[in-house]
Amino acid sequence: MNRPFPPLPGRLLLLACVLLPFAVHAAAPAPTPWRVGAAARKLTPPGPVWLAGYANRTAPSAGVDLDLHAKALSLDDGAGGRLVLITLDLIGITAELRAHVEREGATRFGLRPHEILLNASHTHSGPLADPARMMVEQIFRRSARPEDVAATEAFAAALRTTVVELLGASLAAAAPARLEFAQARAGFAMNRRRPEPGGGISNNPHPDGPVDHDVPVLRVAGADGKTRALVFGYACHNTTLSGNLLSSDYAGHAQRDLEEAYPGVTALFVTGAGGDQNPYPRRGVPGQTSEQLARQHGRALANAVHTALAARPRPVAGPLRAALAPALLEYDPLPPAALTAYGPATHTPEVVARARALAAAQTRGERPAPLPCAVHVVRLGSDLTLVAIAGEVVVDYALRLKRELAGPAAIWIAGYSNEVFGYLPSRRVLAEGGYEAVGANTRLLIHPGPFAPDAEDRVVARAHALLRSLQP
Ligand SMILES: [Zn+2]
């Protein structure tokens, strides 16, 4: 006899099997104590400015390819733990900007230094905003007209105001939220330290070099479950472009793509340990301009964020705890013969004066003061740990910290955070030499020499110690 339905107990089971998945899916998510607020401001200057990043530019910007933004996300765990993340479409963050934001953040909003995290996208098509550093000495002061100097100073002032304003705006926008973490990968970053047959390291694509292709994503949903903000990271220089147009490069395109895909969402890009990584191809290839390539890399990164969200985001619970402290990095002295190479025929008077002062200090047996490298650790319960390091952090730091901190919490490594003082090479990179080890940091004697080989160990030890201090 045909029985179209199983007997009663079986029927109930069948009914439950059919209905349960819907019931689970439709259940309202449990409320969380998180309160999160996002805010964004355009940073694009109103007129031509000198751009930062490439020393071969000979004129101010010639137009806009893609707008630059500053964005903020305030996180409050409802139990006294809070953090404001500020992301900037800029080449870096000066110590002066960081100090200003800390000061104003404390005075106006009662924020403590460890409650403010700044990260720069390292676009090489953003304005010069550092009136005291290398590009200024090397080119800008020599070539700039008074109106160019005024435009740069106006941008630097507007930047300071905007960042402080964003702290307040993101705190004021705080609303009940849920957090989720997810991760996928994108492949356009490649190691750029190519060993040459005759010895030495050149700045060229090196497919066999180490990379970190992870794309970590923090999704912020409102009480209604709708996406409100997306924070995502990638370890790669933001240098697809090399022209003289203002642009936020691939990181800007990725943010814009996501904001178009999710209307009303604020997308924030966090640069990872991409100090020795470049986006490839770059600077144009046959049939494609550099602007088209930047758009493609941005789309690839946005697609990785979509993929991460489709995978299976994990809920992120509090409490939020953060700690910020410097690792003190010692310098190896430059040989006296190297210092004599900084002469007036090839260098500006400022650089020559620094070389002479360094040589005199060496003669007196003095060692340069160590550099404080900010290490910022943010722990979101046992679900997510973010380690954000100052400087142009090379990829070895991310790979090592992800290995050493592996555990129940997802590990997110950011570079270019809180201050960008130049490159932060690893022990391996220092031993190999090349641009990220010595060349970039000592080219204009912004640093008195290369970092000592234990720089990596000091930074990693600081990260471990800070994380231990945050254990419940
Ligand atoms: Zn760089």
XYZ file of C-alpha atoms and ligand atoms in Angstrom:
473
model
C 0.000 0.000 0.000
C 1.197 3.434 -0.900
C 1.513 5.756 2.017
C 1.876 9.341 0.842
C 2.854 10.510 4.342
C 4.734 8.751 7.119
C 2.828 8.018 10.371
C 2.284 10.851 12.810
C 5.681 10.939 14.606
C 7.415 10.830 11.221
C 5.155 13.586 9.883
C 6.077 15.833 12.784
C 9.742 15.149 12.159
C 9.347 15.979 8.457
C 7.495 19.166 9.335
C 10.218 20.129 11.783
C 12.931 19.456 9.173
C 11.163 21.681 6.688
C 10.332 24.491 9.079
C 13.331 24.567 11.387
C 15.820 26.059 8.943
C 13.389 28.898 8.309
C 12.682 29.290 11.987
C 16.394 29.535 12.774
C 16.957 31.921 9.911
C 14.059 34.172 10.787
C 14.837 34.416 14.510
C 15.788 37.944 15.495
C 19.481 38.110 16.407
C 20.137 38.527 20.096
C 20.747 42.143 21.020
C 24.367 43.038 21.748
C 25.712 45.865 23.886
C 27.748 47.341 20.991
C 27.168 50.939 19.992
C 28.893 51.941 16.772
C 28.989 55.195 14.815
C 30.466 56.022 11.431
C 31.305 59.343 9.797
C 33.119 60.443 6.649
C 34.467 63.675 5.170
C 35.950 64.449 1.794
C 39.655 65.354 2.009
C 40.220 66.359 -1.619
C 41.729 69.861 -1.627
C 39.861 72.509 -3.632
C 42.728 73.309 -6.000
C 46.181 72.172 -7.147
C 48.569 70.933 -4.443
C 51.924 69.175 -4.486
C 51.507 65.449 -4.148
C 53.487 63.197 -1.798
C 55.139 59.892 -2.601
C 57.263 60.235 -5.715
C 60.366 62.385 -5.832
C 60.211 62.950 -9.592
C 57.172 65.221 -9.647
C 57.925 68.730 -10.878
C 54.575 70.511 -10.525
C 51.436 70.599 -8.372
C 48.491 68.253 -9.064
C 46.821 68.542 -12.453
C 43.305 67.436 -11.473
C 41.325 64.774 -9.628
C 41.094 61.089 -10.557
C 39.222 59.894 -7.452
C 38.299 61.814 -4.289
C 40.216 61.362 -1.037
C 38.375 60.789 2.246
C 38.900 60.679 5.979
C 36.548 58.300 7.787
C 35.868 57.365 11.375
C 34.251 54.448 13.162
C 33.546 54.652 16.894
C 33.121 51.361 18.777
C 31.675 51.236 22.293
C 31.206 47.895 24.067
C 28.718 49.313 26.577
C 31.039 48.496 29.478
C 33.589 51.300 29.247
C 35.663 49.910 26.378
C 35.804 52.157 23.328
C 37.878 52.928 20.274
C 37.682 55.391 17.402
C 39.299 54.170 14.203
C 40.214 56.915 11.739
C 41.239 55.953 8.208
C 42.872 58.491 5.913
C 43.444 58.514 2.138
C 46.910 59.954 2.668
C 50.515 58.871 2.302
C 51.121 58.835 6.034
C 50.510 60.253 9.486
C 52.988 62.646 11.042
C 53.881 62.619 14.725
C 52.509 66.170 14.824
C 49.089 65.113 13.475
C 48.927 62.199 15.909
C 49.839 64.488 18.846
C 47.229 67.049 17.777
C 44.489 64.412 17.533
C 45.430 62.940 20.932
C 45.363 66.391 22.526
C 42.050 67.468 21.024
C 40.519 64.008 21.489
C 41.283 64.205 25.213
C 40.124 67.785 25.665
C 36.914 67.618 23.662
C 35.794 64.010 23.979
C 37.677 62.561 26.960
C 39.392 60.050 24.681
C 42.600 58.456 25.922
C 45.452 57.775 23.452
C 44.764 54.027 23.290
C 41.175 54.822 22.313
C 42.248 56.485 19.036
C 43.688 54.471 16.149
C 44.782 56.272 12.977
C 45.610 54.427 9.753
C 46.837 55.835 6.428
C 46.081 54.239 3.036
C 49.535 55.311 1.763
C 48.173 56.620 -1.516
C 51.001 58.213 -3.503
C 48.479 60.502 -5.189
C 47.452 62.485 -2.131
C 48.609 65.903 -0.965
C 51.846 66.603 0.785
C 50.816 67.309 4.361
C 54.121 67.135 6.133
C 55.812 70.533 6.089
C 58.988 69.253 7.745
C 59.956 66.109 5.909
C 61.801 64.784 2.932
C 59.688 65.785 -0.043
C 59.591 69.311 1.279
C 63.319 69.597 1.685
C 64.176 67.793 -1.504
C 61.854 69.341 -4.042
C 59.051 71.378 -2.656
C 60.967 74.270 -1.128
C 63.172 74.434 -4.186
C 60.403 74.460 -6.777
C 57.246 75.652 -5.066
C 55.721 79.077 -5.626
C 54.287 80.979 -2.645
C 50.760 79.921 -3.628
C 51.863 76.243 -3.570
C 53.272 76.642 -0.069
C 50.028 78.315 1.007
C 47.947 75.468 -0.519
C 49.993 72.842 1.340
C 49.731 74.697 4.637
C 45.974 75.152 4.114
C 45.572 71.421 3.451
C 47.560 70.466 6.565
C 45.394 72.793 8.680
C 42.146 71.483 7.142
C 43.301 67.921 7.776
C 43.880 68.576 11.491
C 40.432 70.145 11.821
C 38.706 67.385 9.837
C 40.179 64.515 11.838
C 39.168 66.030 15.173
C 35.711 66.816 13.797
C 35.386 63.174 12.691
C 36.106 61.929 16.215
C 33.101 63.899 17.428
C 30.875 63.004 14.472
C 31.487 59.246 14.821
C 30.878 59.356 18.586
C 27.666 61.343 18.049
C 26.464 58.821 15.441
C 26.791 55.833 17.824
C 23.790 53.495 17.638
C 23.057 49.879 18.668
C 24.962 47.468 16.447
C 26.194 43.949 15.907
C 29.728 43.124 14.775
C 30.891 40.271 12.578
C 34.320 39.232 11.334
C 34.997 37.514 8.035
C 37.987 36.969 5.810
C 38.803 36.255 2.165
C 41.772 36.827 -0.111
C 42.869 39.048 -2.970
C 45.884 38.341 -5.152
C 47.095 41.551 -6.773
C 49.718 42.376 -4.119
C 53.147 40.984 -4.858
C 56.448 41.207 -3.050
C 58.591 43.914 -4.656
C 62.045 43.011 -3.283
C 63.647 41.072 -6.131
C 67.062 39.506 -5.472
C 69.415 40.281 -8.367
C 71.844 37.727 -9.808
C 74.795 40.019 -9.119
C 73.692 40.531 -5.517
C 71.489 43.125 -3.918
C 67.729 43.702 -4.011
C 65.919 45.726 -6.657
C 62.423 47.224 -6.547
C 60.666 44.890 -8.997
C 57.919 42.263 -8.849
C 59.181 39.155 -7.063
C 56.581 36.387 -7.407
C 58.449 34.078 -5.017
C 58.698 36.628 -2.197
C 56.473 36.535 0.914
C 52.981 38.078 0.733
C 49.925 38.424 2.954
C 46.868 38.123 0.723
C 44.303 38.056 3.555
C 41.412 40.510 3.350
C 40.027 40.780 6.892
C 36.561 42.336 7.146
C 34.658 43.751 10.118
C 30.974 44.133 9.305
C 28.871 46.496 11.383
C 25.139 45.834 11.240
C 22.452 48.006 12.752
C 19.775 46.725 15.106
C 17.703 45.946 11.978
C 20.469 43.663 10.675
C 21.335 45.956 7.763
C 25.001 46.654 7.011
C 26.043 50.067 8.312
C 29.826 49.984 7.943
C 32.526 47.739 6.508
C 36.117 47.886 7.683
C 38.497 45.902 5.490
C 42.256 45.500 5.203
C 44.932 44.581 2.681
C 48.726 44.489 2.876
C 49.845 46.398 -0.194
C 51.267 49.762 -1.223
C 48.527 51.993 -2.630
C 50.638 52.796 -5.665
C 48.948 51.690 -8.866
C 49.095 55.292 -10.067
C 52.189 57.350 -10.720
C 50.872 60.475 -12.419
C 50.008 63.889 -11.082
C 46.270 63.511 -10.441
C 44.805 63.502 -6.937
C 43.534 59.984 -6.217
C 42.860 57.538 -3.407
C 44.106 54.772 -5.819
C 42.890 51.155 -5.515
C 41.937 51.549 -1.845
C 39.677 54.467 -2.787
C 38.058 52.474 -5.599
C 37.423 49.530 -3.258
C 35.776 51.816 -0.696
C 33.675 53.506 -3.367
C 32.614 50.175 -4.928
C 31.450 48.901 -1.519
C 29.620 52.123 -0.705
C 27.831 51.906 -4.057
C 26.973 48.244 -3.483
C 25.597 48.917 0.007
C 23.855 52.313 -0.084
C 24.305 54.215 3.165
C 27.321 52.158 4.212
C 30.626 53.703 5.269
C 33.546 51.611 3.966
C 36.899 52.089 5.697
C 40.194 50.749 4.328
C 42.953 49.725 6.767
C 46.439 49.251 5.304
C 48.171 46.055 6.372
C 51.875 45.206 6.526
C 52.419 46.127 2.882
C 55.745 47.951 3.227
C 57.391 45.620 0.694
C 54.296 44.869 -1.411
C 53.124 46.597 -4.574
C 49.928 46.216 -6.598
C 50.713 44.589 -9.949
C 50.371 45.472 -12.713
C 50.833 49.147 -12.045
C 51.640 52.394 -13.822
C 49.798 51.254 -16.962
C 50.279 48.276 -19.259
C 49.618 47.944 -23.002
C 45.948 48.713 -23.495
C 45.272 49.918 -19.938
C 46.043 53.167 -18.201
C 47.180 53.276 -14.592
C 43.771 54.771 -13.705
C 42.034 51.719 -15.218
C 44.372 49.378 -13.334
C 43.649 51.135 -10.028
C 39.922 50.683 -10.682
C 40.464 46.965 -11.395
C 42.515 46.390 -8.236
C 39.856 48.259 -6.255
C 37.172 46.018 -7.740
C 39.227 42.907 -6.927
C 39.553 44.044 -3.316
C 35.846 44.915 -3.047
C 35.052 41.475 -4.505
C 37.173 39.869 -1.765
C 35.061 41.734 0.804
C 31.860 40.423 -0.849
C 33.349 36.912 -0.793
C 34.291 37.188 2.877
C 30.762 38.245 3.756
C 29.307 35.352 1.756
C 31.573 32.834 3.488
C 30.267 32.767 7.054
C 30.973 35.800 9.190
C 31.502 35.060 12.884
C 29.832 37.224 15.502
C 32.239 39.448 17.438
C 31.454 40.001 21.104
C 33.089 42.354 23.552
C 34.579 43.437 25.747
C 36.737 45.858 23.789
C 40.113 46.476 25.365
C 43.017 48.393 23.842
C 46.591 49.212 24.777
C 49.145 51.446 23.097
C 52.859 51.681 23.858
C 56.044 52.190 21.864
C 58.747 49.673 21.085
C 62.065 51.520 21.306
C 64.114 50.833 18.183
C 67.890 51.316 18.260
C 69.862 52.465 15.239
C 73.028 50.996 13.777
C 75.429 53.851 13.038
C 76.214 54.713 9.420
C 79.923 54.281 8.627
C 81.818 57.620 8.659
C 82.620 57.168 4.956
C 78.898 56.917 4.168
C 78.236 60.169 6.025
C 80.774 62.098 3.941
C 78.731 61.206 0.827
C 76.008 63.648 1.926
C 77.582 66.709 0.287
C 76.284 70.044 -0.974
C 76.558 68.956 -4.614
C 73.890 66.283 -4.176
C 71.931 67.251 -1.060
C 70.065 70.193 0.408
C 71.712 72.283 3.162
C 69.399 70.633 5.747
C 70.621 67.136 4.844
C 74.274 68.207 4.751
C 73.878 69.806 8.183
C 72.353 66.590 9.554
C 75.230 64.517 8.131
C 77.791 66.813 9.774
C 75.988 66.748 13.105
C 75.828 62.955 12.980
C 79.531 62.634 12.159
C 80.389 64.981 15.049
C 78.187 62.977 17.446
C 79.859 59.749 16.326
C 83.269 61.299 17.015
C 82.106 62.148 20.534
C 81.007 58.526 20.938
C 77.308 59.404 21.193
C 74.592 57.049 20.012
C 71.410 58.390 18.433
C 68.281 58.231 20.547
C 66.089 55.200 19.828
C 62.922 55.675 17.782
C 59.625 55.074 19.574
C 57.554 52.850 17.260
C 53.907 52.821 18.348
C 52.351 49.379 18.826
C 48.583 49.341 19.317
C 46.715 46.187 20.314
C 42.921 46.022 20.280
C 41.145 42.973 21.636
C 37.477 42.357 20.854
C 36.647 39.631 23.335
C 37.985 36.258 22.262
C 36.841 36.783 18.659
C 39.209 39.313 17.120
C 42.631 40.771 17.945
C 43.984 43.713 15.954
C 47.675 44.602 16.129
C 48.354 47.995 14.491
C 51.995 49.014 14.079
C 53.522 52.364 13.117
C 55.664 52.819 10.024
C 55.784 51.146 6.657
C 55.677 47.667 8.122
C 57.042 44.899 5.877
C 55.061 41.698 5.449
C 57.268 39.519 7.698
C 55.679 41.186 10.753
C 52.173 40.127 9.699
C 53.190 36.562 8.897
C 55.091 36.168 12.174
C 52.428 37.725 14.394
C 49.627 35.707 12.760
C 51.666 32.562 13.418
C 52.607 33.415 16.996
C 49.182 34.728 18.026
C 47.165 31.978 16.338
C 44.341 30.851 18.629
C 40.596 31.212 19.025
C 40.613 34.899 18.030
C 41.076 35.985 14.422
C 44.281 38.022 14.029
C 44.281 41.248 12.011
C 47.626 43.018 11.413
C 47.717 46.655 10.316
C 50.743 48.760 9.409
C 50.859 52.513 8.682
C 49.115 53.126 11.994
C 49.219 56.145 14.299
C 52.486 57.428 12.795
C 54.361 56.720 9.580
C 58.029 57.511 10.274
C 59.443 55.603 7.288
C 60.023 51.883 6.718
C 59.924 49.271 9.457
C 62.074 46.437 8.075
C 62.208 42.946 9.559
C 65.374 41.119 10.642
C 65.421 39.340 7.260
C 64.968 42.545 5.261
C 67.663 44.338 7.298
C 70.083 41.476 6.603
C 69.263 41.498 2.877
C 69.574 45.280 2.570
C 67.949 47.364 -0.141
C 65.421 50.170 -0.215
C 63.147 49.181 2.699
C 66.151 48.256 4.880
C 68.433 51.248 4.523
C 67.947 53.307 1.356
C 64.584 54.905 2.022
C 65.158 55.732 5.689
C 68.666 57.168 5.310
C 68.416 58.735 1.840
C 67.904 62.156 3.398
C 69.050 61.220 6.914
C 65.532 61.520 8.310
C 66.815 58.565 10.330
C 70.450 58.569 11.546
C 71.057 55.036 10.250
C 69.363 51.714 9.607
C 67.480 50.094 12.483
C 69.412 47.541 14.524
C 68.628 43.901 13.620
C 66.497 43.386 16.755
C 63.854 45.950 15.685
C 61.471 43.145 14.693
C 61.932 41.309 17.994
C 61.291 44.487 19.966
C 58.068 45.270 18.091
C 56.805 41.686 18.309
C 57.702 41.470 22.014
C 55.790 44.706 22.628
C 52.742 43.310 20.810
C 52.839 40.137 22.940
C 53.220 42.124 26.148
C 50.359 44.473 25.309
C 48.092 41.570 24.427
C 48.959 39.832 27.713
C 48.066 43.041 29.562
C 44.603 42.876 27.995
C 43.785 39.324 29.045
C 40.765 39.174 31.312
Zn 55.934 53.324 0.899
